[in-house]
Short mmCIF file of C-alpha atoms in Angstrom, two decimals:
data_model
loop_
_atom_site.label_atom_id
_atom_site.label_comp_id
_atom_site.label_asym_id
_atom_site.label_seq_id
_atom_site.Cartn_x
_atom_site.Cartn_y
_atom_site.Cartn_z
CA UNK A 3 105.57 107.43 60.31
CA UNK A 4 106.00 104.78 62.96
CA UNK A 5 103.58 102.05 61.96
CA UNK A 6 102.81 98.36 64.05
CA UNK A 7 100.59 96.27 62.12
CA UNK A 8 99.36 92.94 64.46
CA UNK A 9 98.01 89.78 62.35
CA UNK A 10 97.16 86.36 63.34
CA UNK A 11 94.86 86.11 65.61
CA UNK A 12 91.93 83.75 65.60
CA UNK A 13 89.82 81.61 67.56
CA UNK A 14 91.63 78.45 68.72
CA UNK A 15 90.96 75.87 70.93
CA UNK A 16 91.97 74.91 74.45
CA UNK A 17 95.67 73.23 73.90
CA UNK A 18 95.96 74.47 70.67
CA UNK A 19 98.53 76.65 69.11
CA UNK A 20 98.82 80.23 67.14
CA UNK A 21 101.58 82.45 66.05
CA UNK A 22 101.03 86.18 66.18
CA UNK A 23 103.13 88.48 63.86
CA UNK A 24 103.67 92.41 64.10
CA UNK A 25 105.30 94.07 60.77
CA UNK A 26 107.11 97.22 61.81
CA UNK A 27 107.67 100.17 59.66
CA UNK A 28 109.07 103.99 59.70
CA UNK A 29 111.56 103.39 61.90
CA UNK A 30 115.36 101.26 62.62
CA UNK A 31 113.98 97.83 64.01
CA UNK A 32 116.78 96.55 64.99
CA UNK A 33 117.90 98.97 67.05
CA UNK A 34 114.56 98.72 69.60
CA UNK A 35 113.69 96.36 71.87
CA UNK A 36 109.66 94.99 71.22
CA UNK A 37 107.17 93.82 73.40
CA UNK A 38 104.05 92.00 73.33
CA UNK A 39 101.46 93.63 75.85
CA UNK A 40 97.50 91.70 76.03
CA UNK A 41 94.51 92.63 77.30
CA UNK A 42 92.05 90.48 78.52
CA UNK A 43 87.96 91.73 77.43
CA UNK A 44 87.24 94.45 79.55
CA UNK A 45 90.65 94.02 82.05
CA UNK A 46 93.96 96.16 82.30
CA UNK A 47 96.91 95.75 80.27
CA UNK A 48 99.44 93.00 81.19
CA UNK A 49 102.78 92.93 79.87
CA UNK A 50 103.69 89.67 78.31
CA UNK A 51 107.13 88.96 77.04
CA UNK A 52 109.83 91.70 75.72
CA UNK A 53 112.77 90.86 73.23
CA UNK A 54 116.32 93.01 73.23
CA UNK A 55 117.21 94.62 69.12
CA UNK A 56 119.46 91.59 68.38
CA UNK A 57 116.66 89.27 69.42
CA UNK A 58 120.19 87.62 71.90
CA UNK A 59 117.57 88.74 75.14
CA UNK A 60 114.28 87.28 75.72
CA UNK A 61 111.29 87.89 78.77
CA UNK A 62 108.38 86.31 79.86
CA UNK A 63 105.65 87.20 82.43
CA UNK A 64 105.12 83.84 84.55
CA UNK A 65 101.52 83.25 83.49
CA UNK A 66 102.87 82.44 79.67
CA UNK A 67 106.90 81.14 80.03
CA UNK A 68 107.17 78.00 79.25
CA UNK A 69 103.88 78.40 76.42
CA UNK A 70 105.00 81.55 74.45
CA UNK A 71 108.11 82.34 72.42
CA UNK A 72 108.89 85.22 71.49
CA UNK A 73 111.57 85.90 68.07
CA UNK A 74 112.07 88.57 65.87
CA UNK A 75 113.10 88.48 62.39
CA UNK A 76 115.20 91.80 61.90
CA UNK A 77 115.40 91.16 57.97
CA UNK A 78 111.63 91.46 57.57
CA UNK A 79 111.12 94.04 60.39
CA UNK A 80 108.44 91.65 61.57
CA UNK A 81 108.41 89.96 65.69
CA UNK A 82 106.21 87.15 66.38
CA UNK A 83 104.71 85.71 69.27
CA UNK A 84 104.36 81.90 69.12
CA UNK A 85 101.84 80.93 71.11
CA UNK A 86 101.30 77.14 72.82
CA UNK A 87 99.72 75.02 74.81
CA UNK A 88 96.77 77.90 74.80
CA UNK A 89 94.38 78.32 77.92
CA UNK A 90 90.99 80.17 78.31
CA UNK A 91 92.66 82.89 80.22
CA UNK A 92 94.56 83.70 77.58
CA UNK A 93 92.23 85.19 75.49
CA UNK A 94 92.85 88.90 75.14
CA UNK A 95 93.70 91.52 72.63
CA UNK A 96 97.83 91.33 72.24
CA UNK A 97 99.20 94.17 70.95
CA UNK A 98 102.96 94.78 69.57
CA UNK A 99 104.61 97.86 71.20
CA UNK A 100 108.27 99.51 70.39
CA UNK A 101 110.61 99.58 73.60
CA UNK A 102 110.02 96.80 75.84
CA UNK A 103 110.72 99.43 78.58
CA UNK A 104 107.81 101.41 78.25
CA UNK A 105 106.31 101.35 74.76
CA UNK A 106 106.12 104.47 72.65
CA UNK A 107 104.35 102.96 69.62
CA UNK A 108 101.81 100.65 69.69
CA UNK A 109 99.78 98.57 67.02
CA UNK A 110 96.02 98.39 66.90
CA UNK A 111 95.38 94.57 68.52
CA UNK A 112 95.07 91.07 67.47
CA UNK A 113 91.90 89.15 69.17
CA UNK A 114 93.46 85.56 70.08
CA UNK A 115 90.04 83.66 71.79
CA UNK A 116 90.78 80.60 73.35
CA UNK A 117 87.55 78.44 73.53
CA UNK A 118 86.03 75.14 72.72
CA UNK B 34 107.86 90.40 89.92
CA UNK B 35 107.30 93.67 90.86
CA UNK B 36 103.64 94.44 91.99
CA UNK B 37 102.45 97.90 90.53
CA UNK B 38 99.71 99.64 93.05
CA UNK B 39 97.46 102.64 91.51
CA UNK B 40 95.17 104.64 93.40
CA UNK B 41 92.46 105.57 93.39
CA UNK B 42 91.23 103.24 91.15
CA UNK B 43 88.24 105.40 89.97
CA UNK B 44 88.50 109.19 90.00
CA UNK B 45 85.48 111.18 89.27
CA UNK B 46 86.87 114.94 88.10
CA UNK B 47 85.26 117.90 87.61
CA UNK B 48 85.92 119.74 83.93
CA UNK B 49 88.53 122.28 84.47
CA UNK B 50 89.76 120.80 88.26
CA UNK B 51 92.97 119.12 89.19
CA UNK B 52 93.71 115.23 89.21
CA UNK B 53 96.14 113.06 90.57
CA UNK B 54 97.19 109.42 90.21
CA UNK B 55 99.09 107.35 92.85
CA UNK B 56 101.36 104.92 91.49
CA UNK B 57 103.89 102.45 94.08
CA UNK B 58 106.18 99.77 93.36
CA UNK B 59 106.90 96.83 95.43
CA UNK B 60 110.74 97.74 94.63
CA UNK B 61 112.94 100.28 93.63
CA UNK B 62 112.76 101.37 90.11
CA UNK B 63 116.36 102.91 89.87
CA UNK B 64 118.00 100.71 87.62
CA UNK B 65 122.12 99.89 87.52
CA UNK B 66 122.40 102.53 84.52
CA UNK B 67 120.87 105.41 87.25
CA UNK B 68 117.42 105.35 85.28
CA UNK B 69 114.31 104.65 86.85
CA UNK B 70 111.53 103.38 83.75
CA UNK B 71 108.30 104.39 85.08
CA UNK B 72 105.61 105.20 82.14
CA UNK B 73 102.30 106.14 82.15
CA UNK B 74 99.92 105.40 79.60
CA UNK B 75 96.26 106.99 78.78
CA UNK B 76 94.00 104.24 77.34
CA UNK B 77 90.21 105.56 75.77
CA UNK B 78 87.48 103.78 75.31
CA UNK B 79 88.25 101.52 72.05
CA UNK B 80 91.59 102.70 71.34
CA UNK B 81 95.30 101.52 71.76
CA UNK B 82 97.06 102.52 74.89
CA UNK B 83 99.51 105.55 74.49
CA UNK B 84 102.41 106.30 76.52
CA UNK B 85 102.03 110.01 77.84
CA UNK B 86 105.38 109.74 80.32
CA UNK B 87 108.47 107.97 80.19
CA UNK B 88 110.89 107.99 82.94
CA UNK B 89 109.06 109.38 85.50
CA UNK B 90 108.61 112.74 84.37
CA UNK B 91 109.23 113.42 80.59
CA UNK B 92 106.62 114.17 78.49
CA UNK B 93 105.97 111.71 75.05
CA UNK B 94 105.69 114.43 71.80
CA UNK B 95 101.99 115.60 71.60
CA UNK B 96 101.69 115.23 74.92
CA UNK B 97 99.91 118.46 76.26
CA UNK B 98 101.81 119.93 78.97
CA UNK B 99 99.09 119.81 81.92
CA UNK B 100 100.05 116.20 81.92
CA UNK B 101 102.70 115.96 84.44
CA UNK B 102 104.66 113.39 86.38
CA UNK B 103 106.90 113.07 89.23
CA UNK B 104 108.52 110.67 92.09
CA UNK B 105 111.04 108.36 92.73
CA UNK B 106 112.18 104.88 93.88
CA UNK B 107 109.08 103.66 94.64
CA UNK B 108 106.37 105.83 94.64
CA UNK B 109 105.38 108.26 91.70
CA UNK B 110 102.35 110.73 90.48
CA UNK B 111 100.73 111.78 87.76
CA UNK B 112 98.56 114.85 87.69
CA UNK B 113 96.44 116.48 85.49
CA UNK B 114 96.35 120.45 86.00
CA UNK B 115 93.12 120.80 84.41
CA UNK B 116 90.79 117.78 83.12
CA UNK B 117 89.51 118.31 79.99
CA UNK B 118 86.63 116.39 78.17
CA UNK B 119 89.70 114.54 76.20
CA UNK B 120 90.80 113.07 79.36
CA UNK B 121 88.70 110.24 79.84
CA UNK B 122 89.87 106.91 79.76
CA UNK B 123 92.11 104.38 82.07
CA UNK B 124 95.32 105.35 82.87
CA UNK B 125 98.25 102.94 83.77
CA UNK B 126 101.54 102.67 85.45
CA UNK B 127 103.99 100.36 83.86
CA UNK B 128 107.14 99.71 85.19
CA UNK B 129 109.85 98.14 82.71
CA UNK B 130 113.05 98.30 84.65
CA UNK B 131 112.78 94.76 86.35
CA UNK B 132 111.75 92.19 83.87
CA UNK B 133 109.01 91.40 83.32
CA UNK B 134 107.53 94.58 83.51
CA UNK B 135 104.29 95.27 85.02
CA UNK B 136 101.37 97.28 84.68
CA UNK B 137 99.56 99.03 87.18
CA UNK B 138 95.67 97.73 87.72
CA UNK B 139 94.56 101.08 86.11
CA UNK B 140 92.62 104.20 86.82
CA UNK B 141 89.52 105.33 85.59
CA UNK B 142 89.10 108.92 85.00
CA UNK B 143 85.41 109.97 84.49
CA UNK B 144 83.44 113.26 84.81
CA UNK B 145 81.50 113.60 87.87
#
């Protein structure tokens, strides 16, 4: 089965830094783009940065480039989502999804609160 | 980016009635390779979003079949030929052919 496991999220504070991982199973990883999707408590989904197989592509929604990187490390099956220079709006559940394009397979949520 | 506009943005249905979802784009969604990557997702209370249609109009496996979706370019539906009591939640429009894709603000389906 297709499996997306999210870890590392936490509470940090304002400025500070975290790095989100999402360990894929069940399926080629290389050969799928990923994405990272959030959602802010009790607001719709906003799509946050997407990253092409070979990890050669990268995205960013303007509210995090320039803050977040996203990598992949096709060896592990595992993408991550390094996380800087953290603001109170970005507090939201991030979720890993397969196919940056429209996700097919999503994980259950990391809570990343951003608060003093 | 490309704005994503739903409507309505609450839908009251009645168990066994019709719905329908609005979905427009602020630009065409027909990529250079001829596809156009519109998805809808179903989101329910406490649960991870799932994609019910992919490219306008094809069904995700599991998907039951009175989920349906249609359009092009810019301006695309999804209906629901009978609500059932499984139904509820928020459903989205994501477009992923112009990065960075974007989501729809979300409709919530509810019984009347």
């Amino acid at each position: 089965d297709v499996q997306l496991v999210e870890s590392g999220g936490g509470l940090v504070q304002p400025g500070g830094s975290l790095r989100l991982s999402c360990a894929a199973s069940g399926f080629t990883f290389n050969n799928f783009e990923m994405t990272w999707v959030r959602q802010a408590p009790g607001k719709g989904l906003e799509w946050v940065s997407g990253i092409a197989g070979g990890g050669d592509s990268t995205f960013y929604a303007d509210s995090v480039k320039g803050r977040f990187t996203i990598s992949r490390d096709n060896s592990k099956n595992t993408l991550y989502l390094e996380m800087n220079s953290l603001r109170a709006e970005d507090t939201a559940k991030y979720f890993c999804g397969r196919d940056a394009r429209g996700p097919d397979c999503w994980g259950q949520g990391t809570l990343v609160t951003v608060s003093s | 980016d490309v704005v994503m506009t739903q409507s309505p943005l609450s839908l009251p249905v009645t168990l066994g009635q019709p719905a329908s979802i609005s979905c427009r784009s602020s630009q065409s969604l027909v990529l250079s390779d001829g596809n156009t990557y519109l998805n809808w997702f179903q989101q329910r209370p406490g649960q991870s979003p799932r994609r019910l249609i992919y490219m306008v109009s094809n069904r995700d496996s599991g998907v039951p079949d009175r989920f349906s979706g249609s359009g092009s370019g810019t301006d695309f539906t999804l209906k629901i030929s009978r609500v059932e009591a499984e139904d509820i939640g928020i459903y989205y429009c994501m477009q992923g052919t112009h990065w960075p894709g974007t989501f729809g603000q979300g409709t919530k389906v509810e019984i009347k």
